[in-house]
XYZ file of C-alpha atoms in Angstrom:
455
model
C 68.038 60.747 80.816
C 71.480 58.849 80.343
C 74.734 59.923 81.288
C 76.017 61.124 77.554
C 72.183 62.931 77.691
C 73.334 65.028 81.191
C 76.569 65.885 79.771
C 75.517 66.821 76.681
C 73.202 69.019 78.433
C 75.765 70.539 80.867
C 77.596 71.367 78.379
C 75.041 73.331 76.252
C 74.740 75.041 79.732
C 78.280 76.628 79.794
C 77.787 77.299 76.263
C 74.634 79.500 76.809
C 76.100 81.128 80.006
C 79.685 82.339 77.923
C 77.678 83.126 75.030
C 75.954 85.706 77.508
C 79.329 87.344 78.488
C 80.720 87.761 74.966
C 83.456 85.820 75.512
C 85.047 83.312 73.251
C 86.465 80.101 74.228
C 89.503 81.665 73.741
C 89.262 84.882 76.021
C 87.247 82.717 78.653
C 89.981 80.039 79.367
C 92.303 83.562 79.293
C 90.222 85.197 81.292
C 90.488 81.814 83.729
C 94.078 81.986 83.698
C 94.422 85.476 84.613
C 91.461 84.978 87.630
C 93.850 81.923 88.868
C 97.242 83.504 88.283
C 98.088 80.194 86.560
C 98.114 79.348 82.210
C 97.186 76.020 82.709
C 93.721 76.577 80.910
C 93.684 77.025 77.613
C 90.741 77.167 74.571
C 90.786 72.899 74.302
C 89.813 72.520 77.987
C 87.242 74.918 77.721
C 85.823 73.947 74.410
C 86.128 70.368 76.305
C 83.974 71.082 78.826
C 81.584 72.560 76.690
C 81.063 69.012 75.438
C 80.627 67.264 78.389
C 83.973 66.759 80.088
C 83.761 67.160 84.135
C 85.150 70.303 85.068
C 87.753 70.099 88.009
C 85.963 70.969 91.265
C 88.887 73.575 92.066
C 88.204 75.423 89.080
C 84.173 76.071 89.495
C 84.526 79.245 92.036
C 86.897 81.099 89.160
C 84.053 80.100 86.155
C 81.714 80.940 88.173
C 83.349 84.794 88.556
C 83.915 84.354 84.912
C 80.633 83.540 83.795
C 78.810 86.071 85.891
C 76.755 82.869 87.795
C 76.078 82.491 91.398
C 78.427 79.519 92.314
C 75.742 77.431 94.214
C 74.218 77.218 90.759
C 76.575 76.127 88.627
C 77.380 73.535 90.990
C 73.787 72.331 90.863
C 73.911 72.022 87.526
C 77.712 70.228 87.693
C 76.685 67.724 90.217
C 73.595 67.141 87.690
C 75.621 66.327 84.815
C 77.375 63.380 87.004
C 76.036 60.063 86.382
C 73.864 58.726 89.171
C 74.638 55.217 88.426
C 78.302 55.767 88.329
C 77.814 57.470 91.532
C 76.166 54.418 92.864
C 79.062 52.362 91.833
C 81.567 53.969 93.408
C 79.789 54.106 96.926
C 79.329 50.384 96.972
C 83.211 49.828 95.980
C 83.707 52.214 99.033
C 84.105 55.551 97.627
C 82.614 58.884 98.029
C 80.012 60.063 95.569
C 81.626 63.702 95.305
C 85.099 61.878 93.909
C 83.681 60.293 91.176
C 85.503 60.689 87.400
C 83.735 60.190 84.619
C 84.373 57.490 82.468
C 87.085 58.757 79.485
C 85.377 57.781 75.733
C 85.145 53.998 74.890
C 85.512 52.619 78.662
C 83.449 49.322 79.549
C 80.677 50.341 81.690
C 78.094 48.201 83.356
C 74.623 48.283 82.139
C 73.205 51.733 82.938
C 76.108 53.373 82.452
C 78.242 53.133 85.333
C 82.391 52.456 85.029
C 83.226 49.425 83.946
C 83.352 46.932 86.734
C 83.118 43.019 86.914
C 79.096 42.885 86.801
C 77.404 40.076 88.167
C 79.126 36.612 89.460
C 78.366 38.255 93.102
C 76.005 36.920 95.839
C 73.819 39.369 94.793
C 74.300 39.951 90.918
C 75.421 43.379 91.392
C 79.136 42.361 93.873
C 82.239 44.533 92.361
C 85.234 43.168 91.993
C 87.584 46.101 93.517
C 90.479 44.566 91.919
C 89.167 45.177 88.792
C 87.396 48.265 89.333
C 90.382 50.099 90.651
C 92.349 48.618 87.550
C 89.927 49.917 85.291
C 89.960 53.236 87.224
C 93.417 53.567 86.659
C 93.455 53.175 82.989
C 90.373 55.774 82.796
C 92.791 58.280 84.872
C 95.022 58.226 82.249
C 92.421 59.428 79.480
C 92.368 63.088 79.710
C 88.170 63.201 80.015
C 88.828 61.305 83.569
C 92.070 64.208 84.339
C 89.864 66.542 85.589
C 88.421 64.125 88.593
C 91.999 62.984 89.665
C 92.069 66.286 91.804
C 89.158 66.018 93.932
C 90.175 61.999 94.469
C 93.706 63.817 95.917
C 91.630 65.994 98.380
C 89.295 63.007 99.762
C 92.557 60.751 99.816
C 94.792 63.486 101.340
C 92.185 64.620 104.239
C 91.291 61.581 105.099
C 94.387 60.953 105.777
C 96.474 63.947 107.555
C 92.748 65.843 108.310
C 94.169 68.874 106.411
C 94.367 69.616 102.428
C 98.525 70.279 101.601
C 97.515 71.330 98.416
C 95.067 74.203 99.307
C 97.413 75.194 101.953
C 100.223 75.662 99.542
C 98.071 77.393 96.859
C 96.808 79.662 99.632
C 100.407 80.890 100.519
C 101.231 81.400 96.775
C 97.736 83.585 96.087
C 99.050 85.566 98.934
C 102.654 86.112 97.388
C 100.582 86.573 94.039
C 98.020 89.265 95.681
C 100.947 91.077 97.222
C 102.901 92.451 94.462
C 100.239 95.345 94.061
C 98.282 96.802 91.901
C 100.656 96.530 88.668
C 98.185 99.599 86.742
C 95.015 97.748 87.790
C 92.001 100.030 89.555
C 91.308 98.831 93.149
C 87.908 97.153 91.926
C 89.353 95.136 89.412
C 92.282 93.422 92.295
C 89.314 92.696 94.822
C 87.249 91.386 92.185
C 90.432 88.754 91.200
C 90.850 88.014 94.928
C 87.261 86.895 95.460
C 87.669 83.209 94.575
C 90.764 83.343 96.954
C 88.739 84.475 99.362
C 86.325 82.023 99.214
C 88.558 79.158 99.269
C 90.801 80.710 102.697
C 86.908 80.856 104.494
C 86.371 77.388 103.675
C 90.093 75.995 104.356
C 90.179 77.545 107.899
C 86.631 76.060 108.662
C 88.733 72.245 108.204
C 90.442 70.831 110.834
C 94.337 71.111 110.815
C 97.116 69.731 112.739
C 99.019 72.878 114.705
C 101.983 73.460 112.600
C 99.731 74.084 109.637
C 97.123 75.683 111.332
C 99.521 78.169 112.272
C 101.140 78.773 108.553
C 97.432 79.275 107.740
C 96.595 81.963 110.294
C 99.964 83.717 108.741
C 98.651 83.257 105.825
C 95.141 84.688 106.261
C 96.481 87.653 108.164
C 98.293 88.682 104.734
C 95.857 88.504 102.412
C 93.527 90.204 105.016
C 95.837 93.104 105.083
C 96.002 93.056 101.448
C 92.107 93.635 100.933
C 92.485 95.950 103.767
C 94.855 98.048 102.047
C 92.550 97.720 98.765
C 89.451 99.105 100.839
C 91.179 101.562 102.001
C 92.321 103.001 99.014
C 88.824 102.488 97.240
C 88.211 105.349 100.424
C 85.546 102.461 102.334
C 87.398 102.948 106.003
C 85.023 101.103 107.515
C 85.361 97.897 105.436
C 89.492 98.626 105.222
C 89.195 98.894 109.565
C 87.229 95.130 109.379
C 89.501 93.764 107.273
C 92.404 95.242 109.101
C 90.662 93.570 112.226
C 90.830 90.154 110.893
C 94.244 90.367 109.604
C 95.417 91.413 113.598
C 93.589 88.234 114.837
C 94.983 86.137 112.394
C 98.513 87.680 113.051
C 98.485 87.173 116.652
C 97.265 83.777 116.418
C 100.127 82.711 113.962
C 102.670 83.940 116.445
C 104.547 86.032 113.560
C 105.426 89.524 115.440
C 106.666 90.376 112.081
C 103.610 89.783 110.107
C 101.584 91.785 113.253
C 103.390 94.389 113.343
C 102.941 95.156 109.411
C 98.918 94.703 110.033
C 99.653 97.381 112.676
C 101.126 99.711 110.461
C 99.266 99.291 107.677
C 96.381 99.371 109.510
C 97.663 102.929 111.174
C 97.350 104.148 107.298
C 93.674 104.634 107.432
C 93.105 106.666 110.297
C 96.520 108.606 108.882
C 94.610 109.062 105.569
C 91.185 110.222 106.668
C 91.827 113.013 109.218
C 92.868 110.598 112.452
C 96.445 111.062 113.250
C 95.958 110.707 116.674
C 94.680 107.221 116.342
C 96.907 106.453 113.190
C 100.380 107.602 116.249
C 98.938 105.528 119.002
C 98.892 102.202 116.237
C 101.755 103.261 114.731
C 103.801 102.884 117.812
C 102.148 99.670 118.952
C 103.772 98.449 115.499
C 107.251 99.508 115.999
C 106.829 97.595 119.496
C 106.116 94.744 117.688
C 108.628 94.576 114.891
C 111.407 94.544 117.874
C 114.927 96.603 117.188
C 115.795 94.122 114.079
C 115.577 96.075 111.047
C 112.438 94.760 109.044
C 109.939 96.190 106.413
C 107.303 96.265 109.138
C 109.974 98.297 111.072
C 110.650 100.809 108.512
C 106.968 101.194 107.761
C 105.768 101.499 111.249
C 108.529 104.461 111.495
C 107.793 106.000 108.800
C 104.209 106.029 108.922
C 104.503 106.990 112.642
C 106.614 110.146 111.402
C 103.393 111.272 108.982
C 101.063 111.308 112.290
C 103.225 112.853 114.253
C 103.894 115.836 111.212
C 100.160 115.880 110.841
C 99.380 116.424 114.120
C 102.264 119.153 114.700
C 104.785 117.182 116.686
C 107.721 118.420 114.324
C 111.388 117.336 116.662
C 108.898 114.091 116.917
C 108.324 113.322 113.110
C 112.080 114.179 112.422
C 113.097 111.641 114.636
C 110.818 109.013 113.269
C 112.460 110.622 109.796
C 115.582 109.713 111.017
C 114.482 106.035 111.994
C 112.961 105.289 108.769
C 115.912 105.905 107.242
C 118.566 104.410 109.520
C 115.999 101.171 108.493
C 115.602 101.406 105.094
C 119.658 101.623 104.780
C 119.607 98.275 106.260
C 116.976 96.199 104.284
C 118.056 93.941 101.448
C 116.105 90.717 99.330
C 112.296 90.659 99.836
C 112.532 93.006 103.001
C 113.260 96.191 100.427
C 111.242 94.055 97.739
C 108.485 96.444 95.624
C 105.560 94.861 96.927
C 102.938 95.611 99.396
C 104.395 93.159 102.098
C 108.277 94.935 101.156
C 109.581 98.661 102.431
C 111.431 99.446 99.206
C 112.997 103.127 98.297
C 110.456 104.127 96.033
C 107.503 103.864 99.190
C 110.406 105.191 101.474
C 110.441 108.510 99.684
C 106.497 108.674 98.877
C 106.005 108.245 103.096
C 108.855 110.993 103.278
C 106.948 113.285 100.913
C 103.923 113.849 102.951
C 105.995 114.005 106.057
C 107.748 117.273 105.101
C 104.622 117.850 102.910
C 102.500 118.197 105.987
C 105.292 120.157 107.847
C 105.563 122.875 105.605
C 109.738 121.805 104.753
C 108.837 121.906 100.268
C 112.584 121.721 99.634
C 112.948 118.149 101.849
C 109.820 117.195 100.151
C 110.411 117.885 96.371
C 113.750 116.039 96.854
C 111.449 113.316 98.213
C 109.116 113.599 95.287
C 111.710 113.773 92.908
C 113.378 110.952 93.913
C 110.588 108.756 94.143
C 109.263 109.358 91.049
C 112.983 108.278 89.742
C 111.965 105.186 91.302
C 108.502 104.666 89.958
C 108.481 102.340 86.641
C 105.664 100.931 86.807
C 102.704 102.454 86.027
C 101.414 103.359 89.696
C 98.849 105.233 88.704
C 97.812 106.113 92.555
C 101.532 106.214 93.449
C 101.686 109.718 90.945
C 98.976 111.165 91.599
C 99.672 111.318 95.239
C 103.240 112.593 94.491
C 101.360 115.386 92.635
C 99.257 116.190 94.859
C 101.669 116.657 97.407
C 103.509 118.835 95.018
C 100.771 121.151 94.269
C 100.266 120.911 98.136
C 104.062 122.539 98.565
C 103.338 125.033 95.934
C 100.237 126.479 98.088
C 102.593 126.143 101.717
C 105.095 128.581 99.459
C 102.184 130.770 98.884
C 101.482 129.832 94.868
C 97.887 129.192 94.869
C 96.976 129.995 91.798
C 99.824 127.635 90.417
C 98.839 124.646 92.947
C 95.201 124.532 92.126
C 96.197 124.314 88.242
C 98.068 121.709 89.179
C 95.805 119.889 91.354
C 93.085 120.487 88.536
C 95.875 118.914 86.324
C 96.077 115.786 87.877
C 92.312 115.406 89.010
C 91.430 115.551 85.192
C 93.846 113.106 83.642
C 93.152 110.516 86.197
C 91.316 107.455 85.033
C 87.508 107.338 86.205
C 88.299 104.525 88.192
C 90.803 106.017 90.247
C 88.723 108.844 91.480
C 87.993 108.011 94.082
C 89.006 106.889 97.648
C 92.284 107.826 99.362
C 93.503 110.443 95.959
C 90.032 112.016 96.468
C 90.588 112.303 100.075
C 94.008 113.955 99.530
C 92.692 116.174 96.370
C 89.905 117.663 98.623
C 92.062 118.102 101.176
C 94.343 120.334 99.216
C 91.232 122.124 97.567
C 89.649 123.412 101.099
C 93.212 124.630 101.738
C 93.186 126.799 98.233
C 89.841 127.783 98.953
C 91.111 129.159 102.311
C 93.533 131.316 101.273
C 91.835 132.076 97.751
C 88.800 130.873 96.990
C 87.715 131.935 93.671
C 91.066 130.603 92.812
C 90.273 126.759 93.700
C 86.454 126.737 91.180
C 87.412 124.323 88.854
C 89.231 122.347 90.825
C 86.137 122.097 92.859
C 83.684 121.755 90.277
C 85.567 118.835 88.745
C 85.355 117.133 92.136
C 81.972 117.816 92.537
């Protein structure tokens, strides 16, 4: 089979596999954007590669995802579609196999198929003339079939020479800044499934060799986005997975040296036990955050306090969770820029007031709490579809401290029934149930539906 043969067939390969996920060329290359967090794919590239055109290295983990194919297969099939004699020509001009580009449409090639080259006039017949080889290389590069090999050229080149990759480093530290502005009305599933490629890629990249300073921005690095799918696990209600991940984002933290970035992981990771009925365990982490984040006012500060002042109300230390009340606050008044930013990394008002909530939720104060709710909800735009339901809940959980049952397990019902399927589950579950044994408590034939529907 020759080379036009293999890509020919590769290509018919992709075509068969998006055919199979009902996707046009169209929604595929949107779908790759979207998976990336970049628009640099569009329907040309894809239909491209559909016709043989190599497809960038960097880009097979996200069609992969897209395409619903294990990734080890479609780069089988990729590194079939290369040329074996072009490979051949680029190892005796010195070069590694894996960083060949194929030849763009119309360039001399050597019989067999490889890139053009000087062919024979050697000792053996067969001696390349790097000169021209790397001239003719050059001109290729600039045809837009040989683009898509430039990149993994960069990485051999780039390694080889400072024993680290800049360039995955960098795109690293912007998936994390990406990851970290939330959910943005997506279901938890949906943000781990678009983190998955990401993940990949941070496994591999902290299996290479670096030199310190880097190694150390990539431990930072890998202890956020850690936390992030943390924070996603624990909302989907897995604790176990959300106290692993948690795990890995404290060794990564303590290895980069960033108290800052620990001593969020700590208070984030004080959220789970808070969340599933271990305030005892969610205090003693909570305070082994606030040691961390030092007396500077921080995000990691403010959280820490704040989420310390929910264990401490839930496990009936009231002068205690007023004074971490009163720190939270003090904290909050001081942040400013990406410190009060509305992200998951940022303590802005909005998650100031929903921590606040369940504080004087849990300690039976409704009228400091519905100012809390109220004011956070003046705070929510976005769609925050957790965010809203928790502020309900802890509503309807105010109602039954002030003795309306009835009226807080319509509520509760309310709430439960116009959430999205995908939603119901996890840490608003958790909460929902909570609220529902309380009802049933005091009243039970008044809390039915609400348990049916959670049933």
């Amino acid at each position: 089979m020759n080379d036009d043969e293999r890509r020919r067939q590769f290509g018919a390969y992709l075509t068969g596999l998006r055919n199979r996920t009902g996707r046009s060329q169209s929604r595929l290359a949107a779908f790759l954007s979207e998976l990336s967090g970049t628009t640099s794919i569009t329907r040309h590239e894809v239909s491209r590669w559909e016709r043989g055109v190599r497809i960038p290295d960097v880009w097979l983990p996200y069609l992969a995802r897209a395409l619903d194919t294990p990734l080890s297969e479609l780069e089988r099939a990729a590194q079939h579609a290369r040329s074996p004699t072009t490979e051949a020509v680029l190892e005796h001009a010195g070069m590694c196999p894996v960083h060949a580009v194929h030849p763009a449409p119309g360039a001399r090639t050597v019989e067999g198929g490889g890139v053009g080259v000087a062919g024979g006039g050697g000792e053996d017949g067969t001696a390349v003339d790097r000169r021209h080889f790397l001239g003719v290389f050059a001109v290729a590069a600039t045809e837009p079939g040989a683009l898509s090999g430039l990149a993994t050229a960069r990485q051999g080149i780039d390694t080889a020479l400072t024993g680290s990759d800049a360039g995955d480093l960098a795109y690293l530290e912007g998936a994390f800044e990406r990851h970290r502005g939330g959910y943005r009305g997506r279901p938890p599933t949906d943000v781990l499934g678009q983190m998955r490629a990401d993940l990949d890629l941070l496994r591999d990249v902290l299996n290479r060799p670096h030199p310190a300073a880097a190694r150390t921005q990539l431990a930072r690095t890998a202890a956020g986005i850690a936390g992030l799918v943390a924070i996603v696990q624990h909302d989907r209600g897995d604790q176990r997975e959300a106290h692993r991940w948690f795990a890995t984002a404290e060794r990564a933290a303590r290895e980069s040296g960033d108290r800052q970035m620990l001593a969020w992981t700590l208070a984030r990771h004080a959220m789970v036990p808070l969340n599933y009925g271990a305030p005892e365990a969610a205090a003693a982490l909570s305070v082994q955050a606030r040691a961390a984040a030092g007396r500077a006012p921080s995000a990691s500060a403010a959280l820490a306090a704040a989420v310390g002042a929910r264990a401490l109300a839930a496990n009936g230390d009231r002068m205690g969770a007023l004074r971490g009340v009163a720190d939270a606050r003090t904290i909050a008044g001081q942040l400013d820029g990406s410190q009060a930013a509305d992200t998951w990394f940022g303590y802005p008002l909005q998650k100031h007031h929903v921590h606040l909530s369940q504080t004087f939720t849990l300690l039976g104060s409704t009228k400091d709490a519905y100012a809390e709710q109220d004011a956070a909800l003046a705070l929510t735009r976005t769609p925050s579809v957790m965010t809203r339901a928790l502020l309900d809940i802890d509503r309807a959980a105010c109602l039954s401290a002030e003795g309306d049952s009835a009226e807080a397990a319509e509520r509760a019902h309310g709430v439960w029934e116009n959430l999205p399927p995908a939603y119901r589950s996890g840490l608003v579950r958790e909460r929902t149930a909570a609220l529902c044994d309380t009802i049933c408590d005091m009243a039970p034939g008044l809390a039915r539906d609400l348990r049916m529907a959670l049933a």
